[in-house]
Amino acid sequence: MMASRLIDRIGEFNPQLFREIKGRLTPRNLLVTAATSFVGQLLIFLYFTALLPTKETFNRYCTGARPADVYPNYYSTGNDYCIRDLTGQIMLLKPLWWLDLFFALSIMGIFAILIIGSYVLIADLSKEESRGTLNFIRLSPEMAKNIFTGKIFGVPILLYTAIGLAAPLHIVAGLKAHIPSHLILGFYGVVVAACAFFYCASLVFTLATGWLGGFQSWLGSGLVFLFTFSAMTFTSGSFGGYSTTFDWLNLLYPGFVLPYLVKATFIAPAKISYFNNGGLSDLTWYGHALWANAFTGMGFIILHFSLWTYALTKALKRRFYNPLATLLSKSQSYWLTACFTFVGMGFTLQNVTEKTLLTNLSIFNAFLVVFFLILIVCLSPHRQVLQDWARYRHQEKNRQSLLKELAFGDKSPSTVCLGLNLLIVLAFVTPIILLSPLKEYKLSGLAGFFLGLNMMLIYGVVSQWLLLQKNSRRAIVATSGVALIMVAPLLCFGALGIAPGDNAFVWTFSVLPIVAIEYASKTTIALAIFAQWTVLAAMGLHMTKQLRQAGASASKVLMATN
């Protein structure tokens, strides 16, 4: 009775959430979910129980020193020999055992809630879009915020139930390991913030890639798995300490806060093998160790998640009300680029030495490539929108100047907007490079960065030009075309054995020209910039001609029909 009343109240508050919960929380589904959760917990508990020693031997949970006459050739780094107390029981470091159980449950929970949750959300929304029911939802009086909130809270409800049933064991394991309760709650807060980010990203991915069809859910969840696994590897310290721009990825992985919880147990570091790097205190942002303290560290991670989740909600709202609209407005893209550059450069400037800074700038340049590829997807309108803009722009009463429309108009081509976004990056990075300790590499580093931005603009122009063509598969063609001009040069260089030091000029037309900049002369750099601008000018003129033809031909058709 109480559950029925609760569901009715949810229906009054959010009808979409009510529909999702009503369709999924059936007795059969709940029984299967509960059984799966409890059986999984039992198997994990039995596995860790089997790790406990039953006789005098070496075990990481034991506390005794190795006797001189036992295993004389065995090398031991600590007190891990099993001895018995006066009652005959083996003396164990039980907090360490509980910590291992807590850590295993944490990692498995993170992977489950992020990957499975993303999969079911993408699959549900893509199914609604393919069936056409999403259009009916758009016509309902419900706000987009309520629709997507209902999806996020309702679609993975069975997953939430399974994880909720495992929470008591997780909390008990943490408390038995002497982890403070407020740190466990802080970890849960970071996981919730991560779910909000990844789930919103999954919904945006679904709305932006409808042409992928049923492959969306597998690709989207696969990308989440790849990112989570890579971030977990970096956090564990397998690739060294916190010294590169790659450390930025750690802030998007909720397991990044687990070292706070592990260190709070005061178990000897020699007994813990989860993290091999120097620790969270090594991570800085513009020289400030914001993550040295658990409270501020978790707070900044949640704030970081909230920043990008807010941007994703803007994209969701735009695409929900108008399926033909771009995911971002041009003015929103400028703010997003400024935030991305500001945050990313903070991690680039961790080790301000000549060698490390040049490496970090190359890594940040790679991040910018990914970011601008996403911007291209979010800002490039398709053929029909561009045709309507070219056809009716001159008929608008409150028509703005052409330059203003290209910079801020949602229906105009994206090339000028992408160029302005690149100028924002350049304006922020230029003074940093000039004031950095790069010495003789200052101008070459700046030139490499500039060449990289030019290549990103070329990718944007190519994508917009392909989206303007008469083709029913324009999105696939544009994606394949950009991927081809990014990958083909690298494959050719690899096949021909052309290293950056062998021919720096051809490498300036690769996806990362900055890697060849230290081998390029000033003349080579100047020629490369001139060649890139020539390509941009030729493609821009060709696309302008096509737009004029599209507008003129449409007008002629209308005149002929009249």
XYZ file of N, CA, C and O in Angstrom, residues 235-414:
720
model
N 44.920 6.085 -12.685
C 44.793 6.348 -11.255
C 45.605 5.356 -10.436
O 46.161 5.693 -9.395
N 45.702 4.109 -10.913
C 46.462 3.107 -10.173
C 47.962 3.338 -10.261
O 48.737 2.690 -9.568
N 48.370 4.262 -11.143
C 49.780 4.638 -11.192
C 50.639 3.787 -12.079
O 51.860 3.856 -12.007
N 50.031 2.967 -12.958
C 50.821 2.096 -13.807
C 51.655 2.859 -14.825
O 52.619 2.361 -15.363
N 51.237 4.078 -15.134
C 51.951 4.875 -16.117
C 52.650 6.064 -15.476
O 52.851 7.093 -16.077
N 52.998 5.948 -14.226
C 53.763 6.996 -13.569
C 52.893 7.887 -12.726
O 51.719 7.642 -12.497
N 53.501 8.950 -12.221
C 52.805 9.854 -11.316
C 51.984 10.885 -12.029
O 51.816 10.876 -13.240
N 51.457 11.824 -11.244
C 50.607 12.882 -11.776
C 51.495 14.004 -12.299
O 51.907 14.885 -11.568
N 51.814 13.978 -13.569
C 52.717 14.983 -14.104
C 52.359 15.452 -15.496
O 53.047 16.285 -16.048
N 51.327 14.893 -16.105
C 50.972 15.268 -17.467
C 49.527 15.726 -17.530
O 48.750 15.584 -16.573
N 49.159 16.234 -18.686
C 47.792 16.688 -18.909
C 46.807 15.533 -18.858
O 45.607 15.743 -18.654
N 47.283 14.303 -19.033
C 46.404 13.134 -18.937
C 45.737 13.030 -17.566
O 44.697 12.377 -17.432
N 46.312 13.658 -16.560
C 45.732 13.606 -15.223
C 44.340 14.227 -15.177
O 43.573 13.957 -14.254
N 44.032 15.058 -16.163
C 42.697 15.660 -16.234
C 41.625 14.583 -16.332
O 40.522 14.733 -15.796
N 41.943 13.484 -17.021
C 40.975 12.401 -17.189
C 40.580 11.797 -15.846
O 39.478 11.260 -15.697
N 41.475 11.863 -14.865
C 41.177 11.277 -13.569
C 39.972 11.940 -12.901
O 39.265 11.307 -12.116
N 39.760 13.219 -13.187
C 38.649 13.927 -12.567
C 37.301 13.457 -13.091
O 36.260 13.770 -12.510
N 37.307 12.715 -14.202
C 36.070 12.168 -14.746
C 35.896 10.692 -14.378
O 35.027 10.017 -14.919
N 36.717 10.226 -13.462
C 36.633 8.845 -12.990
C 36.378 8.860 -11.488
O 37.229 9.303 -10.711
N 35.210 8.398 -11.035
C 34.881 8.495 -9.604
C 35.822 7.712 -8.702
O 35.973 8.034 -7.525
N 36.483 6.678 -9.224
C 37.439 5.930 -8.424
C 38.668 6.732 -8.054
O 39.479 6.286 -7.241
N 38.793 7.927 -8.623
C 39.924 8.801 -8.308
C 39.951 9.191 -6.834
O 41.015 9.507 -6.291
N 38.798 9.162 -6.166
C 38.747 9.576 -4.759
C 39.016 8.418 -3.805
O 39.120 8.638 -2.594
N 39.139 7.203 -4.300
C 39.360 6.062 -3.413
C 40.660 6.161 -2.603
O 40.711 5.666 -1.469
N 41.745 6.760 -3.123
C 42.942 6.905 -2.271
C 42.683 7.672 -0.982
O 43.337 7.403 0.027
N 41.729 8.640 -1.003
C 41.390 9.331 0.238
C 40.902 8.327 1.284
O 41.284 8.382 2.454
N 40.047 7.407 0.841
C 39.458 6.440 1.758
C 40.492 5.421 2.223
O 40.511 5.021 3.388
N 41.370 5.012 1.307
C 42.395 4.027 1.653
C 43.375 4.608 2.665
O 43.746 3.963 3.647
N 43.804 5.839 2.443
C 44.772 6.458 3.349
C 44.185 6.711 4.731
O 44.911 6.743 5.727
N 42.863 6.911 4.785
C 42.228 7.181 6.082
C 42.233 5.970 6.996
O 41.986 6.105 8.206
N 42.515 4.774 6.469
C 42.546 3.565 7.308
C 43.842 3.459 8.111
O 43.906 2.677 9.056
N 44.869 4.199 7.698
C 46.181 4.169 8.347
C 46.813 2.778 8.320
O 47.605 2.424 9.191
N 46.435 1.983 7.317
C 47.108 0.694 7.113
C 48.444 0.963 6.437
O 48.576 1.863 5.606
N 49.451 0.204 6.782
C 50.796 0.417 6.244
C 50.779 0.404 4.723
O 50.191 -0.504 4.119
N 51.380 1.406 4.086
C 51.379 1.473 2.617
C 51.964 0.230 1.960
O 51.567 -0.127 0.860
N 52.916 -0.439 2.623
C 53.506 -1.636 2.041
C 52.478 -2.748 1.863
O 52.661 -3.645 1.030
N 51.395 -2.706 2.646
C 50.362 -3.724 2.549
C 49.347 -3.428 1.452
O 48.545 -4.290 1.088
N 49.351 -2.200 0.944
C 48.337 -1.778 -0.028
C 48.992 -1.649 -1.395
O 49.977 -0.933 -1.550
N 48.442 -2.327 -2.382
C 49.026 -2.322 -3.728
C 48.113 -1.660 -4.754
O 48.304 -1.820 -5.946
N 47.104 -0.915 -4.294
C 46.160 -0.335 -5.239
C 46.753 0.836 -6.009
O 46.468 1.031 -7.187
N 47.553 1.658 -5.346
C 48.049 2.889 -5.947
C 49.564 2.934 -5.806
O 50.092 2.934 -4.696
N 50.231 3.001 -6.949
C 51.691 2.954 -6.956
C 52.331 4.323 -7.141
O 53.546 4.435 -7.175
N 51.506 5.385 -7.321
C 52.090 6.691 -7.580
C 52.259 7.466 -6.281
O 51.995 6.974 -5.190
N 52.685 8.728 -6.440
C 52.974 9.536 -5.270
C 51.766 9.932 -4.456
O 51.896 10.340 -3.314
N 50.589 9.865 -5.021
C 49.397 10.207 -4.271
C 48.701 11.430 -4.833
O 49.177 12.100 -5.752
N 47.532 11.706 -4.277
C 46.723 12.816 -4.768
C 47.389 14.164 -4.542
O 47.097 15.127 -5.247
N 48.267 14.246 -3.568
C 48.913 15.519 -3.285
C 49.828 15.957 -4.429
O 50.197 17.131 -4.516
N 50.204 15.035 -5.326
C 51.062 15.388 -6.452
C 50.293 16.098 -7.560
O 50.893 16.724 -8.432
N 48.977 15.961 -7.577
C 48.164 16.564 -8.632
C 47.928 18.035 -8.323
O 47.435 18.388 -7.252
N 48.279 18.898 -9.277
C 48.089 20.336 -9.086
C 47.322 20.913 -10.266
O 47.254 20.317 -11.348
N 46.779 22.098 -10.046
C 46.044 22.835 -11.087
C 46.481 24.295 -11.001
O 46.217 24.962 -10.010
N 47.196 24.740 -12.023
C 47.849 26.053 -12.009
C 48.758 26.196 -10.778
O 48.832 27.264 -10.165
N 49.401 25.086 -10.421
C 50.336 25.110 -9.309
C 49.729 24.957 -7.939
O 50.456 24.932 -6.937
N 48.403 24.827 -7.823
C 47.724 24.715 -6.537
C 47.311 23.259 -6.295
O 46.637 22.653 -7.132
N 47.674 22.731 -5.161
C 47.349 21.345 -4.809
C 45.934 21.285 -4.234
O 45.735 21.129 -3.019
N 44.942 21.397 -5.099
C 43.543 21.432 -4.654
C 43.068 20.082 -4.143
O 42.047 20.013 -3.458
N 43.792 19.019 -4.471
C 43.335 17.677 -4.120
C 44.144 17.072 -2.973
O 44.052 15.883 -2.710
N 44.906 17.900 -2.302
C 45.680 17.388 -1.173
C 44.786 17.051 0.014
O 45.096 16.170 0.811
N 43.655 17.744 0.137
C 42.713 17.524 1.221
C 41.484 16.808 0.690
O 40.988 17.130 -0.394
N 40.983 15.834 1.435
C 39.852 15.031 0.957
C 38.603 15.870 0.743
O 37.891 15.705 -0.259
N 38.312 16.774 1.658
C 37.088 17.567 1.560
C 37.112 18.466 0.323
O 36.180 18.471 -0.484
N 38.199 19.236 0.156
C 38.287 20.116 -1.008
C 38.443 19.313 -2.293
O 37.913 19.702 -3.346
N 39.164 18.194 -2.226
C 39.350 17.382 -3.416
C 38.039 16.844 -3.951
O 37.743 16.959 -5.151
N 37.221 16.252 -3.087
C 35.926 15.752 -3.530
C 35.016 16.886 -3.986
O 34.255 16.744 -4.955
N 35.095 18.017 -3.303
C 34.277 19.158 -3.695
C 34.611 19.652 -5.084
O 33.702 19.927 -5.894
N 35.903 19.746 -5.410
C 36.294 20.213 -6.745
C 35.944 19.181 -7.815
O 35.609 19.554 -8.949
N 36.016 17.901 -7.485
C 35.641 16.872 -8.460
C 34.151 16.944 -8.764
O 33.725 16.873 -9.928
N 33.325 17.110 -7.739
C 31.884 17.255 -7.950
C 31.588 18.527 -8.738
O 30.721 18.544 -9.633
N 32.301 19.614 -8.437
C 32.124 20.858 -9.179
C 32.513 20.685 -10.641
O 31.836 21.200 -11.547
N 33.572 19.943 -10.889
C 34.023 19.688 -12.261
C 32.982 18.886 -13.023
O 32.658 19.203 -14.184
N 32.438 17.836 -12.404
C 31.364 17.071 -13.031
C 30.147 17.966 -13.311
O 29.533 17.879 -14.381
N 29.812 18.823 -12.358
C 28.631 19.674 -12.493
C 28.775 20.643 -13.660
O 27.793 20.924 -14.365
N 29.978 21.151 -13.887
C 30.213 22.093 -14.984
C 29.882 21.464 -16.331
O 29.133 22.033 -17.135
N 30.403 20.270 -16.578
C 30.173 19.631 -17.876
C 28.774 19.034 -17.959
O 28.205 18.958 -19.063
N 28.202 18.633 -16.842
C 26.813 18.153 -16.867
C 25.866 19.287 -17.233
O 24.894 19.085 -17.985
N 26.126 20.476 -16.732
C 25.307 21.647 -17.077
C 25.348 21.919 -18.578
O 24.308 22.193 -19.204
N 26.545 21.815 -19.172
C 26.655 22.021 -20.616
C 25.885 20.954 -21.391
O 25.235 21.247 -22.411
N 25.926 19.721 -20.902
C 25.203 18.638 -21.576
C 23.688 18.833 -21.485
O 22.965 18.517 -22.437
N 23.203 19.344 -20.363
C 21.760 19.581 -20.236
C 21.295 20.656 -21.211
O 20.168 20.590 -21.719
N 22.140 21.633 -21.501
C 21.800 22.651 -22.499
C 21.643 22.012 -23.876
O 20.714 22.338 -24.628
N 22.557 21.099 -24.203
C 22.467 20.405 -25.487
C 21.224 19.518 -25.549
O 20.539 19.456 -26.588
N 20.907 18.838 -24.469
C 19.703 17.998 -24.430
C 18.447 18.817 -24.659
O 17.550 18.425 -25.423
N 18.369 19.947 -24.008
C 17.179 20.795 -24.118
C 16.998 21.297 -25.543
O 15.879 21.281 -26.087
N 18.075 21.728 -26.188
C 17.980 22.237 -27.557
C 17.541 21.142 -28.517
O 16.638 21.344 -29.336
N 18.146 19.983 -28.427
C 17.853 18.917 -29.392
C 16.487 18.290 -29.136
O 15.869 17.750 -30.060
N 16.017 18.334 -27.896
C 14.712 17.743 -27.598
C 13.592 18.532 -28.262
O 12.687 17.947 -28.870
N 13.637 19.840 -28.156
C 12.559 20.660 -28.707
C 12.641 20.789 -30.226
O 11.623 21.015 -30.875
N 13.829 20.644 -30.798
C 13.979 20.763 -32.246
C 14.999 19.738 -32.724
O 16.202 19.957 -32.605
N 14.535 18.599 -33.289
C 15.470 17.549 -33.711
C 16.431 18.005 -34.806
O 17.474 17.377 -34.999
N 16.097 19.073 -35.536
C 16.962 19.562 -36.601
C 17.959 20.606 -36.109
O 18.850 21.025 -36.855
N 17.800 21.052 -34.867
C 18.691 22.089 -34.337
C 20.062 21.498 -34.010
O 20.204 20.294 -33.763
N 21.055 22.355 -34.024
C 22.382 21.920 -33.583
C 22.357 21.699 -32.071
O 21.539 22.279 -31.356
N 23.270 20.872 -31.590
C 23.276 20.543 -30.161
C 23.634 21.745 -29.293
O 23.190 21.845 -28.148
N 24.427 22.646 -29.827
C 24.813 23.849 -29.097
C 24.568 25.070 -29.972
O 24.699 25.004 -31.203
N 24.221 26.177 -29.348
C 24.197 27.430 -30.083
C 25.631 27.935 -30.213
O 26.518 27.523 -29.458
N 25.844 28.816 -31.155
C 27.207 29.318 -31.370
C 27.707 30.112 -30.165
O 28.882 30.022 -29.799
N 26.836 30.879 -29.532
C 27.261 31.635 -28.351
C 27.610 30.695 -27.197
O 28.563 30.946 -26.443
N 26.873 29.593 -27.044
C 27.197 28.610 -26.004
C 28.555 27.955 -26.263
O 29.294 27.649 -25.326
N 28.870 27.752 -27.537
C 30.149 27.104 -27.861
C 31.333 27.958 -27.443
O 32.375 27.423 -27.039
N 31.195 29.282 -27.518
C 32.301 30.152 -27.120
C 32.584 30.020 -25.617
O 33.744 29.957 -25.197
N 31.512 30.001 -24.823
C 31.693 29.821 -23.380
C 32.283 28.442 -23.073
O 33.156 28.306 -22.202
N 31.817 27.432 -23.790
C 32.292 26.070 -23.547
C 33.782 25.949 -23.899
O 34.561 25.327 -23.159
N 34.182 26.545 -25.010
C 35.589 26.505 -25.409
C 36.469 27.226 -24.396
O 37.562 26.758 -24.046
N 35.994 28.375 -23.913
C 36.759 29.126 -22.914
C 36.932 28.302 -21.638
O 38.033 28.249 -21.063
N 35.866 27.635 -21.191
C 35.951 26.795 -19.983
C 36.887 25.617 -20.201
O 37.707 25.278 -19.334
N 36.773 24.977 -21.354
C 37.620 23.818 -21.654
C 39.094 24.217 -21.658
O 39.942 23.525 -21.081
N 39.405 25.333 -22.300
C 40.792 25.786 -22.377
C 41.318 26.181 -21.002
O 42.456 25.832 -20.633
N 40.490 26.883 -20.248
C 40.904 27.339 -18.922
C 41.182 26.155 -17.997
O 42.216 26.109 -17.311
N 40.291 25.183 -17.975
C 40.471 24.026 -17.101
C 41.643 23.169 -17.582
O 42.495 22.749 -16.794
N 41.711 22.912 -18.893
C 42.753 22.040 -19.425
C 44.154 22.597 -19.257
O 45.093 21.858 -18.947
N 44.307 23.904 -19.429
C 45.638 24.489 -19.285
C 46.125 24.423 -17.835
O 47.330 24.420 -17.581
N 45.191 24.360 -16.886
C 45.594 24.230 -15.488
C 46.363 22.949 -15.234
O 47.316 22.921 -14.440
N 45.981 21.863 -15.923
C 46.694 20.589 -15.773
C 47.916 20.522 -16.682
O 48.847 19.765 -16.418
N 47.913 21.319 -17.742
C 49.080 21.368 -18.622
C 50.261 22.031 -17.934
O 51.424 21.716 -18.215
N 49.975 22.944 -17.016
C 51.026 23.704 -16.345
C 51.420 23.088 -15.000
O 51.844 23.800 -14.091
N 51.290 21.777 -14.860
C 51.675 21.141 -13.600
C 53.180 21.163 -13.386
O 53.656 21.583 -12.342
N 53.927 20.721 -14.382
C 55.392 20.717 -14.295
C 55.933 21.724 -15.301
O 56.051 21.427 -16.487
N 56.224 22.913 -14.832
C 56.620 23.990 -15.739
C 58.125 23.943 -15.962
O 58.887 24.780 -15.478
N 58.577 22.942 -16.690
C 59.955 22.867 -17.150
C 59.932 22.761 -18.667
O 58.890 22.469 -19.262
N 61.052 22.982 -19.272
C 61.086 23.047 -20.741
C 60.605 21.745 -21.379
O 59.766 21.753 -22.278
N 61.104 20.625 -20.897
C 60.780 19.346 -21.507
C 59.340 18.928 -21.214
O 58.590 18.538 -22.116
N 58.946 18.996 -19.954
C 57.608 18.531 -19.584
C 56.519 19.430 -20.152
O 55.453 18.945 -20.529
N 56.772 20.724 -20.234
C 55.756 21.633 -20.752
C 55.520 21.397 -22.232
O 54.368 21.433 -22.696
N 56.579 21.137 -22.990
C 56.403 20.849 -24.416
C 55.617 19.557 -24.606
O 54.754 19.466 -25.488
N 55.887 18.566 -23.766
C 55.115 17.318 -23.829
C 53.658 17.554 -23.463
O 52.738 17.049 -24.130
N 53.419 18.319 -22.402
C 52.053 18.598 -21.976
C 51.285 19.399 -23.011
O 50.078 19.207 -23.185
N 51.955 20.311 -23.699
C 51.288 21.073 -24.761
C 50.869 20.150 -25.901
O 49.792 20.335 -26.488
N 51.686 19.162 -26.213
C 51.325 18.191 -27.257
C 50.111 17.374 -26.828
O 49.207 17.116 -27.631
N 50.085 16.970 -25.559
C 48.940 16.205 -25.053
C 47.679 17.071 -25.052
O 46.600 16.624 -25.460
N 47.821 18.318 -24.613
C 46.671 19.221 -24.612
C 46.184 19.477 -26.031
O 44.976 19.628 -26.267
N 47.104 19.533 -26.978
C 46.711 19.679 -28.379
C 45.880 18.489 -28.833
O 44.904 18.639 -29.573
N 46.256 17.288 -28.381
C 45.464 16.097 -28.709
C 44.081 16.184 -28.082
O 43.070 15.796 -28.702
N 43.988 16.676 -26.852
C 42.688 16.875 -26.226
C 41.845 17.856 -27.023
O 40.626 17.676 -27.177
N 42.489 18.909 -27.536
C 41.761 19.907 -28.328
C 41.214 19.303 -29.618
O 40.133 19.686 -30.075
N 41.963 18.372 -30.205
C 41.469 17.706 -31.413
C 40.155 16.995 -31.115
O 39.165 17.128 -31.848
N 40.130 16.234 -30.018
C 38.901 15.518 -29.637
C 37.778 16.514 -29.333
O 36.633 16.336 -29.768
N 38.114 17.572 -28.598
C 37.111 18.568 -28.239
C 36.521 19.238 -29.470
O 35.290 19.417 -29.576
N 37.361 19.598 -30.426
C 36.846 20.285 -31.614
C 36.123 19.340 -32.559
O 35.232 19.768 -33.300
N 36.457 18.081 -32.543
C 35.652 17.122 -33.300
C 34.238 17.045 -32.725
O 33.252 16.952 -33.468
N 34.140 17.106 -31.393
C 32.825 17.134 -30.752
C 32.105 18.440 -31.089
O 30.898 18.456 -31.365
N 32.857 19.554 -31.079
C 32.254 20.837 -31.446
C 31.725 20.823 -32.878
O 30.666 21.392 -33.172
N 32.468 20.204 -33.783
C 32.021 20.113 -35.176
C 30.681 19.404 -35.262
O 29.769 19.824 -35.983
N 30.546 18.319 -34.496
C 29.276 17.583 -34.472
C 28.163 18.444 -33.883
O 27.028 18.438 -34.365
N 28.488 19.200 -32.849
C 27.472 19.980 -32.133
C 27.058 21.250 -32.866
O 25.975 21.780 -32.606
N 27.884 21.764 -33.771
C 27.626 23.075 -34.370
C 27.284 23.038 -35.851
O 26.796 24.041 -36.383
N 27.512 21.920 -36.527
C 27.342 21.878 -37.983
C 25.907 21.530 -38.365
O 25.457 20.407 -38.122
N 25.166 22.485 -38.969
C 23.801 22.169 -39.427
C 23.837 21.331 -40.700
O 24.839 21.336 -41.438
N 22.752 20.620 -40.985
C 22.685 19.751 -42.152
C 22.160 20.505 -43.367
O 21.841 21.687 -43.310
N 22.062 19.799 -44.470
C 21.765 20.408 -45.766
C 20.454 21.190 -45.767
O 20.408 22.333 -46.248
N 19.386 20.601 -45.224
C 18.084 21.261 -45.278
C 18.096 22.588 -44.528
O 17.548 23.586 -44.995
N 18.736 22.618 -43.375
C 18.825 23.852 -42.587
C 19.627 24.910 -43.341
O 19.245 26.087 -43.389
N 20.730 24.487 -43.948
C 21.553 25.437 -44.707
C 20.820 25.938 -45.944
O 20.940 27.120 -46.307
N 20.077 25.077 -46.589
C 19.288 25.499 -47.754
C 18.246 26.541 -47.365
O 18.077 27.549 -48.054
N 17.549 26.280 -46.266
C 16.543 27.244 -45.804
C 17.195 28.569 -45.438
O 16.631 29.639 -45.715
N 18.362 28.504 -44.819
C 19.060 29.746 -44.453
C 19.457 30.532 -45.699
O 19.280 31.747 -45.770
N 20.014 29.822 -46.699
C 20.429 30.490 -47.937
C 19.241 31.008 -48.728
O 19.327 32.019 -49.431
N 18.096 30.344 -48.589
C 16.917 30.715 -49.376
C 16.168 31.903 -48.786
O 15.747 32.810 -49.500
N 16.015 31.904 -47.463
C 15.122 32.882 -46.840
C 15.833 33.968 -46.042
O 15.177 34.833 -45.473
N 17.139 33.944 -45.985
C 17.838 34.926 -45.156
C 17.537 36.352 -45.580
O 17.334 37.239 -44.733
N 17.474 36.586 -46.889
C 17.245 37.946 -47.377
C 15.808 38.418 -47.171
O 15.505 39.598 -47.319
N 14.888 37.480 -46.826
C 13.487 37.854 -46.638
C 13.143 38.216 -45.197
O 12.040 38.682 -44.922
N 14.055 37.967 -44.270
C 13.783 38.255 -42.862
C 13.737 39.755 -42.616
O 14.551 40.520 -43.147
N 12.759 40.180 -41.811
C 12.574 41.612 -41.542
C 13.706 42.165 -40.684
O 14.262 43.215 -40.969
N 14.032 41.446 -39.612
C 15.093 41.900 -38.702
C 16.410 41.197 -39.034
O 17.053 40.596 -38.175
N 16.768 41.266 -40.293
C 17.958 40.553 -40.741
C 19.217 41.206 -40.177
O 19.375 42.432 -40.211
N 20.109 40.361 -39.654
C 21.382 40.838 -39.135
C 22.425 40.844 -40.242
O 22.196 40.346 -41.346
N 23.557 41.427 -39.957
C 24.646 41.411 -40.927
C 25.118 39.985 -41.141
O 24.954 39.116 -40.271
N 25.706 39.723 -42.293
C 26.147 38.373 -42.618
C 27.188 37.871 -41.622
O 27.135 36.713 -41.190
N 28.115 38.738 -41.246
C 29.158 38.322 -40.308
C 28.569 37.943 -38.952
O 28.987 36.962 -38.336
N 27.567 38.716 -38.513
C 26.943 38.416 -37.221
C 26.161 37.113 -37.280
O 26.146 36.331 -36.327
N 25.512 36.861 -38.414
C 24.777 35.599 -38.556
C 25.729 34.414 -38.594
O 25.444 33.356 -38.036
N 26.865 34.572 -39.275
C 27.841 33.486 -39.330
C 28.457 33.218 -37.966
O 28.829 32.082 -37.653
N 28.551 34.253 -37.137
C 29.169 34.108 -35.824
C 28.184 33.639 -34.765
O 28.575 32.927 -33.823
N 26.890 34.027 -34.897
C 25.925 33.718 -33.830
C 24.644 33.043 -34.325
O 23.880 32.529 -33.507
N 24.391 33.029 -35.612
C 23.156 32.421 -36.122
C 23.196 30.909 -36.071
O 24.183 30.290 -36.492
N 22.125 30.294 -35.589
C 22.107 28.840 -35.425
C 21.969 28.091 -36.752
O 22.323 26.915 -36.833
N 21.446 28.760 -37.786
C 21.203 28.077 -39.058
C 22.299 28.316 -40.082
O 22.253 27.747 -41.169
N 23.244 29.153 -39.766
C 24.318 29.461 -40.712
C 25.411 28.398 -40.627
O 25.472 27.633 -39.660
N 26.303 28.336 -41.633
C 27.410 27.364 -41.580
C 28.283 27.572 -40.340
O 28.352 28.666 -39.787
N 28.961 26.513 -39.927
C 29.695 26.539 -38.659
C 31.141 26.997 -38.788
O 31.839 27.119 -37.789
